[in-house]
Amino acid sequence: MDFNYEIIGTLAAILTTISFVPQVVKIWKLKSAENVSLSMYLVLFTGLILWLWYGFLIDSFSIKFANTITLVLVSFIIYFKIKYK
Amino acid sequence: MDFNYEIIGTLAAILTTISFVPQVVKIWKLKSAENVSLSMYLVLFTGLILWLWYGFLIDSFSIKFANTITLVLVSFIIYFKIKYK
């Protein structure tokens, strides 16, 4: 079979990572994050730290790379949520 | 080494999956999702569909299981966002 499974996995990782960009932009533009759940992003942040740890344990570039970028985006959302709540 | 790497990976998957629960509850309680980005959740939904596809391709129970639950939670957020926007 010629089809490379990893193309689907990589595309999936890119989409779930960049999905947070519009939320960062929206909070930044509206200067408000009233309906955005801080609990969600704190639990997500903790989960991403563990994903990053897992990425180092199994030495997976994709897991380390995707989760580092998502951590940065989620950190912005947490910062804005605390600043603008 | 006794330490099982998969414990970290599984814990990471559980946290990033359940993180969406507080956002679902928050929108449902406030009956508002003004600051929640629809674009974020549509891109995330597409990414999760690809993750699920990837899970079937490599036959990974964890990837299939975690992404199915996250898809259900994200679907609720999209539904509420359209209903209450």
PDB file of C-alpha atoms in Angstrom:
ATOM      1  CA  MET A   1       0.000   0.000   0.000  1.00  0.00           C
ATOM      2  CA  ASP A   2       1.487   3.330  -1.095  1.00  0.00           C
ATOM      3  CA  PHE A   3      -0.589   5.479   1.199  1.00  0.00           C
ATOM      4  CA  ASN A   4       1.424   6.873   4.090  1.00  0.00           C
ATOM      5  CA  TYR A   5      -0.514   6.764   7.369  1.00  0.00           C
ATOM      6  CA  GLU A   6       1.775   9.384   8.845  1.00  0.00           C
ATOM      7  CA  ILE A   7       0.428  12.024   6.455  1.00  0.00           C
ATOM      8  CA  ILE A   8      -2.964  11.717   8.193  1.00  0.00           C
ATOM      9  CA  GLY A   9      -1.369  11.806  11.660  1.00  0.00           C
ATOM     10  CA  THR A  10       0.767  14.835  10.808  1.00  0.00           C
ATOM     11  CA  LEU A  11      -2.170  16.699   9.253  1.00  0.00           C
ATOM     12  CA  ALA A  12      -4.261  15.852  12.351  1.00  0.00           C
ATOM     13  CA  ALA A  13      -1.517  17.218  14.648  1.00  0.00           C
ATOM     14  CA  ILE A  14      -1.187  20.425  12.579  1.00  0.00           C
ATOM     15  CA  LEU A  15      -4.949  21.085  12.677  1.00  0.00           C
ATOM     16  CA  THR A  16      -5.446  20.383  16.397  1.00  0.00           C
ATOM     17  CA  THR A  17      -2.401  22.579  17.129  1.00  0.00           C
ATOM     18  CA  ILE A  18      -3.296  25.607  14.989  1.00  0.00           C
ATOM     19  CA  SER A  19      -6.979  25.417  16.036  1.00  0.00           C
ATOM     20  CA  PHE A  20      -6.094  27.499  19.128  1.00  0.00           C
ATOM     21  CA  VAL A  21      -4.850  30.452  17.036  1.00  0.00           C
ATOM     22  CA  PRO A  22      -8.368  31.869  16.279  1.00  0.00           C
ATOM     23  CA  GLN A  23      -9.236  31.691  20.010  1.00  0.00           C
ATOM     24  CA  VAL A  24      -6.087  33.646  20.937  1.00  0.00           C
ATOM     25  CA  VAL A  25      -6.877  36.262  18.253  1.00  0.00           C
ATOM     26  CA  LYS A  26     -10.550  36.487  19.298  1.00  0.00           C
ATOM     27  CA  ILE A  27      -9.802  37.116  22.993  1.00  0.00           C
ATOM     28  CA  TRP A  28      -7.071  39.598  22.076  1.00  0.00           C
ATOM     29  CA  LYS A  29      -9.404  41.525  19.747  1.00  0.00           C
ATOM     30  CA  LEU A  30     -12.465  41.499  22.042  1.00  0.00           C
ATOM     31  CA  LYS A  31     -10.326  42.117  25.154  1.00  0.00           C
ATOM     32  CA  SER A  32     -12.759  39.757  26.838  1.00  0.00           C
ATOM     33  CA  ALA A  33     -12.822  36.058  27.667  1.00  0.00           C
ATOM     34  CA  GLU A  34     -15.949  35.854  29.792  1.00  0.00           C
ATOM     35  CA  ASN A  35     -17.351  32.619  28.316  1.00  0.00           C
ATOM     36  CA  VAL A  36     -13.952  30.969  27.945  1.00  0.00           C
ATOM     37  CA  SER A  37     -13.414  28.392  30.694  1.00  0.00           C
ATOM     38  CA  LEU A  38     -10.220  28.921  32.722  1.00  0.00           C
ATOM     39  CA  SER A  39     -10.621  25.401  34.177  1.00  0.00           C
ATOM     40  CA  MET A  40     -10.566  23.958  30.664  1.00  0.00           C
ATOM     41  CA  TYR A  41      -7.292  25.659  29.799  1.00  0.00           C
ATOM     42  CA  LEU A  42      -5.626  24.841  33.142  1.00  0.00           C
ATOM     43  CA  VAL A  43      -6.478  21.119  32.753  1.00  0.00           C
ATOM     44  CA  LEU A  44      -5.433  21.281  29.077  1.00  0.00           C
ATOM     45  CA  PHE A  45      -2.141  22.991  30.044  1.00  0.00           C
ATOM     46  CA  THR A  46      -1.379  20.212  32.553  1.00  0.00           C
ATOM     47  CA  GLY A  47      -2.246  17.562  29.948  1.00  0.00           C
ATOM     48  CA  LEU A  48       0.022  19.229  27.372  1.00  0.00           C
ATOM     49  CA  ILE A  49       2.928  19.297  29.854  1.00  0.00           C
ATOM     50  CA  LEU A  50       2.434  15.531  30.273  1.00  0.00           C
ATOM     51  CA  TRP A  51       2.256  15.066  26.446  1.00  0.00           C
ATOM     52  CA  LEU A  52       5.530  16.979  26.149  1.00  0.00           C
ATOM     53  CA  TRP A  53       7.091  14.801  28.875  1.00  0.00           C
ATOM     54  CA  TYR A  54       5.822  11.708  27.022  1.00  0.00           C
ATOM     55  CA  GLY A  55       7.313  13.103  23.787  1.00  0.00           C
ATOM     56  CA  PHE A  56      10.726  13.348  25.466  1.00  0.00           C
ATOM     57  CA  LEU A  57      10.372   9.856  27.031  1.00  0.00           C
ATOM     58  CA  ILE A  58       9.644   8.166  23.687  1.00  0.00           C
ATOM     59  CA  ASP A  59      11.761  10.755  21.793  1.00  0.00           C
ATOM     60  CA  SER A  60       9.055  11.691  19.290  1.00  0.00           C
ATOM     61  CA  PHE A  61       9.787  14.899  17.393  1.00  0.00           C
ATOM     62  CA  SER A  62       6.136  15.284  16.291  1.00  0.00           C
ATOM     63  CA  ILE A  63       4.776  15.011  19.845  1.00  0.00           C
ATOM     64  CA  LYS A  64       7.419  17.389  21.224  1.00  0.00           C
ATOM     65  CA  PHE A  65       6.941  19.913  18.398  1.00  0.00           C
ATOM     66  CA  ALA A  66       3.102  19.950  18.281  1.00  0.00           C
ATOM     67  CA  ASN A  67       2.712  20.116  22.052  1.00  0.00           C
ATOM     68  CA  THR A  68       5.301  22.893  22.495  1.00  0.00           C
ATOM     69  CA  ILE A  69       3.402  25.104  20.031  1.00  0.00           C
ATOM     70  CA  THR A  70       0.026  24.232  21.589  1.00  0.00           C
ATOM     71  CA  LEU A  71       1.459  25.007  25.052  1.00  0.00           C
ATOM     72  CA  VAL A  72       2.516  28.482  23.870  1.00  0.00           C
ATOM     73  CA  LEU A  73      -0.955  29.170  22.383  1.00  0.00           C
ATOM     74  CA  VAL A  74      -2.757  27.830  25.478  1.00  0.00           C
ATOM     75  CA  SER A  75      -0.458  29.954  27.700  1.00  0.00           C
ATOM     76  CA  PHE A  76      -1.571  33.063  25.778  1.00  0.00           C
ATOM     77  CA  ILE A  77      -5.242  32.105  26.325  1.00  0.00           C
ATOM     78  CA  ILE A  78      -4.662  31.588  30.086  1.00  0.00           C
ATOM     79  CA  TYR A  79      -2.777  34.913  30.304  1.00  0.00           C
ATOM     80  CA  PHE A  80      -5.533  36.798  28.432  1.00  0.00           C
ATOM     81  CA  LYS A  81      -8.260  35.027  30.446  1.00  0.00           C
ATOM     82  CA  ILE A  82      -6.683  36.193  33.719  1.00  0.00           C
ATOM     83  CA  LYS A  83      -5.998  39.692  32.329  1.00  0.00           C
ATOM     84  CA  TYR A  84      -9.398  40.317  30.731  1.00  0.00           C
ATOM     85  CA  LYS A  85     -11.807  38.226  32.829  1.00  0.00           C
TER      86      LYS A  85
ATOM     87  CA  MET B   1      13.774   0.729  34.113  1.00  0.00           C
ATOM     88  CA  ASP B   2      10.492  -0.043  35.881  1.00  0.00           C
ATOM     89  CA  PHE B   3       8.790   3.205  35.006  1.00  0.00           C
ATOM     90  CA  ASN B   4       6.122   2.744  32.361  1.00  0.00           C
ATOM     91  CA  TYR B   5       6.162   5.558  29.786  1.00  0.00           C
ATOM     92  CA  GLU B   6       2.613   4.723  28.769  1.00  0.00           C
ATOM     93  CA  ILE B   7       1.285   5.863  32.161  1.00  0.00           C
ATOM     94  CA  ILE B   8       2.392   9.418  31.269  1.00  0.00           C
ATOM     95  CA  GLY B   9       0.916   9.156  27.768  1.00  0.00           C
ATOM     96  CA  THR B  10      -2.389   7.789  29.058  1.00  0.00           C
ATOM     97  CA  LEU B  11      -2.624  10.433  31.796  1.00  0.00           C
ATOM     98  CA  ALA B  12      -1.839  13.122  29.188  1.00  0.00           C
ATOM     99  CA  ALA B  13      -4.617  11.789  26.916  1.00  0.00           C
ATOM    100  CA  ILE B  14      -7.128  11.677  29.799  1.00  0.00           C
ATOM    101  CA  LEU B  15      -6.379  15.291  30.828  1.00  0.00           C
ATOM    102  CA  THR B  16      -6.449  16.800  27.321  1.00  0.00           C
ATOM    103  CA  THR B  17      -9.709  14.903  26.669  1.00  0.00           C
ATOM    104  CA  ILE B  18     -11.603  15.829  29.861  1.00  0.00           C
ATOM    105  CA  SER B  19     -10.329  19.438  29.708  1.00  0.00           C
ATOM    106  CA  PHE B  20     -13.258  20.260  27.386  1.00  0.00           C
ATOM    107  CA  VAL B  21     -15.873  19.258  29.995  1.00  0.00           C
ATOM    108  CA  PRO B  22     -15.686  22.559  31.978  1.00  0.00           C
ATOM    109  CA  GLN B  23     -16.099  24.543  28.736  1.00  0.00           C
ATOM    110  CA  VAL B  24     -19.226  22.552  27.802  1.00  0.00           C
ATOM    111  CA  VAL B  25     -20.653  23.094  31.315  1.00  0.00           C
ATOM    112  CA  LYS B  26     -19.761  26.804  31.306  1.00  0.00           C
ATOM    113  CA  ILE B  27     -21.477  27.547  27.977  1.00  0.00           C
ATOM    114  CA  TRP B  28     -24.494  25.461  28.999  1.00  0.00           C
ATOM    115  CA  LYS B  29     -24.828  27.312  32.325  1.00  0.00           C
ATOM    116  CA  LEU B  30     -24.231  30.830  30.935  1.00  0.00           C
ATOM    117  CA  LYS B  31     -26.323  30.111  27.798  1.00  0.00           C
ATOM    118  CA  SER B  32     -23.699  32.212  26.035  1.00  0.00           C
ATOM    119  CA  ALA B  33     -20.544  31.538  24.069  1.00  0.00           C
ATOM    120  CA  GLU B  34     -19.749  35.013  22.815  1.00  0.00           C
ATOM    121  CA  ASN B  35     -15.982  34.906  23.403  1.00  0.00           C
ATOM    122  CA  VAL B  36     -15.620  31.267  22.387  1.00  0.00           C
ATOM    123  CA  SER B  37     -14.143  30.997  18.880  1.00  0.00           C
ATOM    124  CA  LEU B  38     -16.278  28.945  16.458  1.00  0.00           C
ATOM    125  CA  SER B  39     -13.301  28.827  14.039  1.00  0.00           C
ATOM    126  CA  MET B  40     -11.184  27.196  16.751  1.00  0.00           C
ATOM    127  CA  TYR B  41     -13.714  24.424  17.323  1.00  0.00           C
ATOM    128  CA  LEU B  42     -14.366  23.824  13.609  1.00  0.00           C
ATOM    129  CA  VAL B  43     -10.628  23.436  12.918  1.00  0.00           C
ATOM    130  CA  LEU B  44     -10.274  21.304  16.067  1.00  0.00           C
ATOM    131  CA  PHE B  45     -13.242  19.129  14.981  1.00  0.00           C
ATOM    132  CA  THR B  46     -11.617  18.530  11.573  1.00  0.00           C
ATOM    133  CA  GLY B  47      -8.296  17.703  13.259  1.00  0.00           C
ATOM    134  CA  LEU B  48     -10.010  15.262  15.640  1.00  0.00           C
ATOM    135  CA  ILE B  49     -11.718  13.489  12.708  1.00  0.00           C
ATOM    136  CA  LEU B  50      -8.238  13.022  11.179  1.00  0.00           C
ATOM    137  CA  TRP B  51      -6.853  11.780  14.538  1.00  0.00           C
ATOM    138  CA  LEU B  52      -9.707   9.251  14.681  1.00  0.00           C
ATOM    139  CA  TRP B  53      -8.955   8.164  11.092  1.00  0.00           C
ATOM    140  CA  TYR B  54      -5.270   7.837  12.027  1.00  0.00           C
ATOM    141  CA  GLY B  55      -6.301   5.783  15.095  1.00  0.00           C
ATOM    142  CA  PHE B  56      -8.167   3.347  12.830  1.00  0.00           C
ATOM    143  CA  LEU B  57      -5.268   3.212  10.319  1.00  0.00           C
ATOM    144  CA  ILE B  58      -2.688   2.289  12.983  1.00  0.00           C
ATOM    145  CA  ASP B  59      -5.344   0.446  15.053  1.00  0.00           C
ATOM    146  CA  SER B  60      -4.595   2.319  18.295  1.00  0.00           C
ATOM    147  CA  PHE B  61      -7.300   1.907  20.944  1.00  0.00           C
ATOM    148  CA  SER B  62      -6.050   4.935  22.942  1.00  0.00           C
ATOM    149  CA  ILE B  63      -6.148   7.271  19.934  1.00  0.00           C
ATOM    150  CA  LYS B  64      -9.583   6.022  18.856  1.00  0.00           C
ATOM    151  CA  PHE B  65     -11.001   6.196  22.387  1.00  0.00           C
ATOM    152  CA  ALA B  66      -9.611   9.618  23.425  1.00  0.00           C
ATOM    153  CA  ASN B  67     -10.521  11.286  20.134  1.00  0.00           C
ATOM    154  CA  THR B  68     -14.063   9.865  20.066  1.00  0.00           C
ATOM    155  CA  ILE B  69     -14.778  11.355  23.502  1.00  0.00           C
ATOM    156  CA  THR B  70     -13.134  14.681  22.583  1.00  0.00           C
ATOM    157  CA  LEU B  71     -15.183  14.769  19.353  1.00  0.00           C
ATOM    158  CA  VAL B  72     -18.414  14.374  21.348  1.00  0.00           C
ATOM    159  CA  LEU B  73     -17.411  17.186  23.762  1.00  0.00           C
ATOM    160  CA  VAL B  74     -16.291  19.485  20.919  1.00  0.00           C
ATOM    161  CA  SER B  75     -19.567  18.748  19.062  1.00  0.00           C
ATOM    162  CA  PHE B  76     -21.505  19.959  22.130  1.00  0.00           C
ATOM    163  CA  ILE B  77     -19.432  23.178  22.176  1.00  0.00           C
ATOM    164  CA  ILE B  78     -20.074  23.781  18.438  1.00  0.00           C
ATOM    165  CA  TYR B  79     -23.798  23.064  18.909  1.00  0.00           C
ATOM    166  CA  PHE B  80     -24.046  25.444  21.901  1.00  0.00           C
ATOM    167  CA  LYS B  81     -21.948  28.092  20.121  1.00  0.00           C
ATOM    168  CA  ILE B  82     -24.341  28.093  17.146  1.00  0.00           C
ATOM    169  CA  LYS B  83     -27.409  27.954  19.420  1.00  0.00           C
ATOM    170  CA  TYR B  84     -26.382  30.676  21.900  1.00  0.00           C
ATOM    171  CA  LYS B  85     -24.125  32.964  19.843  1.00  0.00           C
TER     172      LYS B  85
END
